[in-house]
mmCIF file of C-alpha atoms in Angstrom:
data_model
loop_
_atom_site.group_PDB
_atom_site.id
_atom_site.type_symbol
_atom_site.label_atom_id
_atom_site.label_comp_id
_atom_site.label_asym_id
_atom_site.label_seq_id
_atom_site.Cartn_x
_atom_site.Cartn_y
_atom_site.Cartn_z
ATOM 1 C CA MET A 1 57.283 -166.004 -19.810
ATOM 2 C CA ALA A 2 56.997 -169.041 -22.026
ATOM 3 C CA GLY A 3 55.219 -169.137 -25.360
ATOM 4 C CA THR A 4 56.138 -168.224 -28.755
ATOM 5 C CA ALA A 5 57.143 -164.685 -29.889
ATOM 6 C CA GLY A 6 54.047 -162.321 -29.348
ATOM 7 C CA GLU A 7 52.319 -164.411 -27.012
ATOM 8 C CA ARG A 8 52.102 -163.737 -23.222
ATOM 9 C CA HIS A 9 50.716 -165.947 -20.438
ATOM 10 C CA ILE A 10 48.528 -164.276 -17.871
ATOM 11 C CA THR A 11 50.103 -166.267 -14.980
ATOM 12 C CA GLY A 12 53.533 -166.710 -16.273
ATOM 13 C CA ASN A 13 53.081 -170.251 -16.046
ATOM 14 C CA ALA A 14 54.364 -172.055 -19.199
ATOM 15 C CA ALA A 15 51.481 -174.548 -19.084
ATOM 16 C CA ALA A 16 49.036 -171.613 -19.101
ATOM 17 C CA GLN A 17 47.019 -170.885 -22.230
ATOM 18 C CA PRO A 18 48.551 -168.070 -24.123
ATOM 19 C CA VAL A 19 46.963 -164.695 -24.697
ATOM 20 C CA GLY A 20 47.143 -163.035 -28.042
ATOM 21 C CA MET A 21 45.315 -162.041 -31.136
ATOM 22 C CA ARG A 22 44.817 -164.570 -33.878
ATOM 23 C CA LEU A 23 43.263 -163.057 -36.922
ATOM 24 C CA ASN A 24 43.561 -165.986 -39.020
ATOM 25 C CA GLN A 25 41.346 -168.318 -37.034
ATOM 26 C CA MET A 26 37.620 -168.245 -36.411
ATOM 27 C CA ALA A 27 35.585 -168.725 -33.420
ATOM 28 C CA ASP A 28 34.586 -172.185 -32.261
ATOM 29 C CA PRO A 29 31.266 -172.977 -34.055
ATOM 30 C CA GLY A 30 29.877 -174.316 -30.855
ATOM 31 C CA GLY A 31 30.316 -171.031 -29.245
ATOM 32 C CA GLY A 32 32.213 -170.491 -25.840
ATOM 33 C CA GLY A 33 34.946 -168.328 -27.463
ATOM 34 C CA GLY A 34 37.462 -169.116 -29.912
ATOM 35 C CA PRO A 35 41.300 -169.401 -29.317
ATOM 36 C CA SER A 36 41.351 -165.885 -27.677
ATOM 37 C CA GLY A 37 38.140 -166.347 -25.681
ATOM 38 C CA LEU A 38 36.662 -163.021 -26.869
ATOM 39 C CA THR A 39 33.780 -164.384 -28.946
ATOM 40 C CA SER A 40 30.584 -165.862 -27.783
ATOM 41 C CA SER A 41 27.783 -167.561 -29.544
ATOM 42 C CA PRO A 42 24.257 -166.181 -30.020
ATOM 43 C CA THR A 43 23.013 -168.431 -27.311
ATOM 44 C CA GLU A 44 25.651 -167.105 -24.927
ATOM 45 C CA LYS A 45 24.514 -163.418 -25.580
ATOM 46 C CA GLN A 46 20.965 -164.429 -25.151
ATOM 47 C CA ALA A 47 21.653 -166.099 -21.885
ATOM 48 C CA ALA A 48 23.706 -163.111 -20.595
ATOM 49 C CA ALA A 49 20.731 -160.767 -21.685
ATOM 50 C CA ASN A 50 18.315 -163.046 -19.860
ATOM 51 C CA ALA A 51 20.466 -163.052 -16.781
ATOM 52 C CA ILE A 52 20.652 -159.240 -16.698
ATOM 53 C CA GLU A 53 16.800 -159.340 -17.006
ATOM 54 C CA ARG A 54 15.933 -162.065 -14.728
ATOM 55 C CA ASP A 55 18.464 -161.533 -11.983
ATOM 56 C CA ILE A 56 20.728 -158.405 -12.105
ATOM 57 C CA GLU A 57 18.135 -155.898 -12.560
ATOM 58 C CA PRO A 58 15.531 -156.902 -10.209
ATOM 59 C CA ASP A 59 18.243 -157.584 -7.477
ATOM 60 C CA THR A 60 19.501 -154.012 -8.069
ATOM 61 C CA ARG A 61 15.998 -152.781 -7.730
ATOM 62 C CA THR A 62 15.466 -154.733 -4.696
ATOM 63 C CA ALA A 63 18.737 -153.434 -3.095
ATOM 64 C CA GLY A 64 17.949 -149.982 -3.933
ATOM 65 C CA ALA A 65 14.626 -150.138 -2.327
ATOM 66 C CA TRP A 66 15.839 -151.621 0.777
ATOM 67 C CA THR A 67 18.526 -148.844 1.017
ATOM 68 C CA ASP A 68 15.843 -146.268 0.456
ATOM 69 C CA HIS A 69 14.023 -147.687 3.429
ATOM 70 C CA GLU A 70 16.898 -147.876 5.653
ATOM 71 C CA THR A 71 18.413 -144.318 4.839
ATOM 72 C CA SER A 72 14.821 -142.929 5.498
ATOM 73 C CA ALA A 73 15.055 -144.503 9.067
ATOM 74 C CA VAL A 74 18.485 -142.924 9.610
ATOM 75 C CA VAL A 75 17.472 -139.444 8.333
ATOM 76 C CA LYS A 76 14.357 -139.566 10.715
ATOM 77 C CA ALA A 77 16.550 -140.682 13.646
ATOM 78 C CA PHE A 78 19.139 -137.948 13.265
ATOM 79 C CA GLY A 79 16.421 -135.328 12.122
ATOM 80 C CA ALA A 80 15.356 -132.176 13.707
ATOM 81 C CA LYS A 81 13.505 -132.683 17.090
ATOM 82 C CA ASP A 82 12.290 -129.582 18.950
ATOM 83 C CA GLY A 83 13.978 -127.488 16.154
ATOM 84 C CA HIS A 84 17.389 -129.160 16.590
ATOM 85 C CA GLY A 85 18.847 -132.095 14.458
ATOM 86 C CA TRP A 86 22.225 -133.536 13.730
ATOM 87 C CA LEU A 87 24.227 -132.453 10.651
ATOM 88 C CA THR A 88 24.442 -135.919 9.813
ATOM 89 C CA SER A 89 20.836 -136.159 8.878
ATOM 90 C CA GLY A 90 21.570 -133.624 5.911
ATOM 91 C CA ALA A 91 24.665 -135.301 4.871
ATOM 92 C CA VAL A 92 22.967 -138.835 4.827
ATOM 93 C CA GLN A 93 20.143 -137.353 2.593
ATOM 94 C CA ARG A 94 22.626 -135.730 0.157
ATOM 95 C CA ALA A 95 24.895 -138.929 0.005
ATOM 96 C CA HIS A 96 21.730 -140.987 -0.704
ATOM 97 C CA LYS A 97 20.593 -138.603 -3.410
ATOM 98 C CA THR A 98 23.870 -139.005 -5.119
ATOM 99 C CA TRP A 99 23.737 -142.842 -4.584
ATOM 100 C CA GLY A 100 20.291 -142.894 -6.069
ATOM 101 C CA GLU A 101 21.375 -141.157 -9.202
ATOM 102 C CA GLN A 102 24.322 -143.698 -9.515
ATOM 103 C CA VAL A 103 21.874 -146.607 -9.150
ATOM 104 C CA LYS A 104 19.731 -145.016 -11.772
ATOM 105 C CA ASP A 105 22.722 -144.836 -14.248
ATOM 106 C CA LEU A 106 23.477 -148.357 -13.453
ATOM 107 C CA MET A 107 19.956 -149.481 -14.212
ATOM 108 C CA ASN A 108 20.247 -147.701 -17.380
ATOM 109 C CA LEU A 109 23.631 -149.144 -18.282
ATOM 110 C CA LEU A 110 22.289 -152.442 -17.447
ATOM 111 C CA SER A 111 19.293 -151.963 -19.849
ATOM 112 C CA ALA A 112 21.627 -150.685 -22.697
ATOM 113 C CA ASP A 113 24.015 -153.874 -22.260
ATOM 114 C CA LYS A 114 20.962 -156.151 -22.318
ATOM 115 C CA GLY A 115 19.703 -154.592 -25.466
ATOM 116 C CA SER A 116 23.216 -154.543 -27.112
ATOM 117 C CA LEU A 117 23.480 -158.296 -26.337
ATOM 118 C CA ARG A 118 20.396 -159.191 -28.058
ATOM 119 C CA ALA A 119 20.945 -157.004 -31.131
ATOM 120 C CA ALA A 120 24.691 -158.027 -31.497
ATOM 121 C CA ASN A 121 23.823 -161.199 -33.339
ATOM 122 C CA THR A 122 21.496 -159.513 -35.776
ATOM 123 C CA THR A 123 23.887 -156.656 -36.458
ATOM 124 C CA LEU A 124 26.699 -159.137 -37.031
ATOM 125 C CA GLN A 125 24.532 -161.129 -39.472
ATOM 126 C CA GLY A 126 23.511 -158.082 -41.295
ATOM 127 C CA THR A 127 27.048 -157.008 -41.820
ATOM 128 C CA ASP A 128 27.633 -160.617 -43.162
ATOM 129 C CA VAL A 129 24.943 -160.174 -45.724
ATOM 130 C CA ASP A 130 26.079 -156.610 -46.792
ATOM 131 C CA VAL A 131 29.510 -157.744 -47.377
ATOM 132 C CA ALA A 132 28.533 -161.029 -49.170
ATOM 133 C CA ALA A 133 26.142 -158.666 -51.518
ATOM 134 C CA GLY A 134 29.130 -156.351 -52.420
ATOM 135 C CA VAL A 135 31.443 -159.215 -53.482
ATOM 136 C CA ARG A 136 31.798 -159.817 -57.062
ATOM 137 C CA ARG A 137 30.214 -162.991 -58.347
ATOM 138 C CA PRO A 138 32.754 -165.538 -59.919
ATOM 139 C CA SER A 139 32.679 -165.466 -63.670
ATOM 140 C CA MET A 140 32.797 -168.402 -66.219
ATOM 141 C CA LEU A 141 36.039 -166.528 -67.624
ATOM 142 C CA ASP A 142 37.690 -166.469 -64.155
ATOM 143 C CA GLN A 143 38.765 -170.315 -64.803
ATOM 144 C CA TYR A 144 40.787 -169.174 -67.776
ATOM 145 C CA SER A 145 44.301 -167.824 -67.203
ATOM 146 C CA PRO A 146 45.195 -164.397 -68.881
ATOM 147 C CA PRO A 147 46.930 -164.538 -72.166
ATOM 148 C CA PRO A 148 50.755 -164.288 -71.897
ATOM 149 C CA GLN A 149 52.267 -161.015 -71.748
ATOM 150 C CA ASN A 150 54.753 -160.190 -74.966
#
């Protein structure tokens, strides 16, 4: 792998961008990620939250409704007729119940992620303000050097 010490390339290609942690660099002020690609602007966070709300959540609900309808048809088709039915009917019902619980968990996760994305910028700005408030203000005496030690 090419690159400087401590850097790796995902593809092994010397022309690829190095992957590494750089604590002495700030994110690109225009957003889109800094050198490591791990940061995003408030606009990007908002766009991601909006995509979850506008596209992913409704599409997941739609898929769940479609699956409910189709699974009900399968259970009915394999259900008891004249007191006898296929074991498949009960198995499909149990599998669908488990799947429904997983979809509910996914919807809760999407909702939490959406909220986190929307709150991230506020949280980070609040942290910056708290840190700034705790930093000692410069004094006029700071410009003078200390007296020589004997």
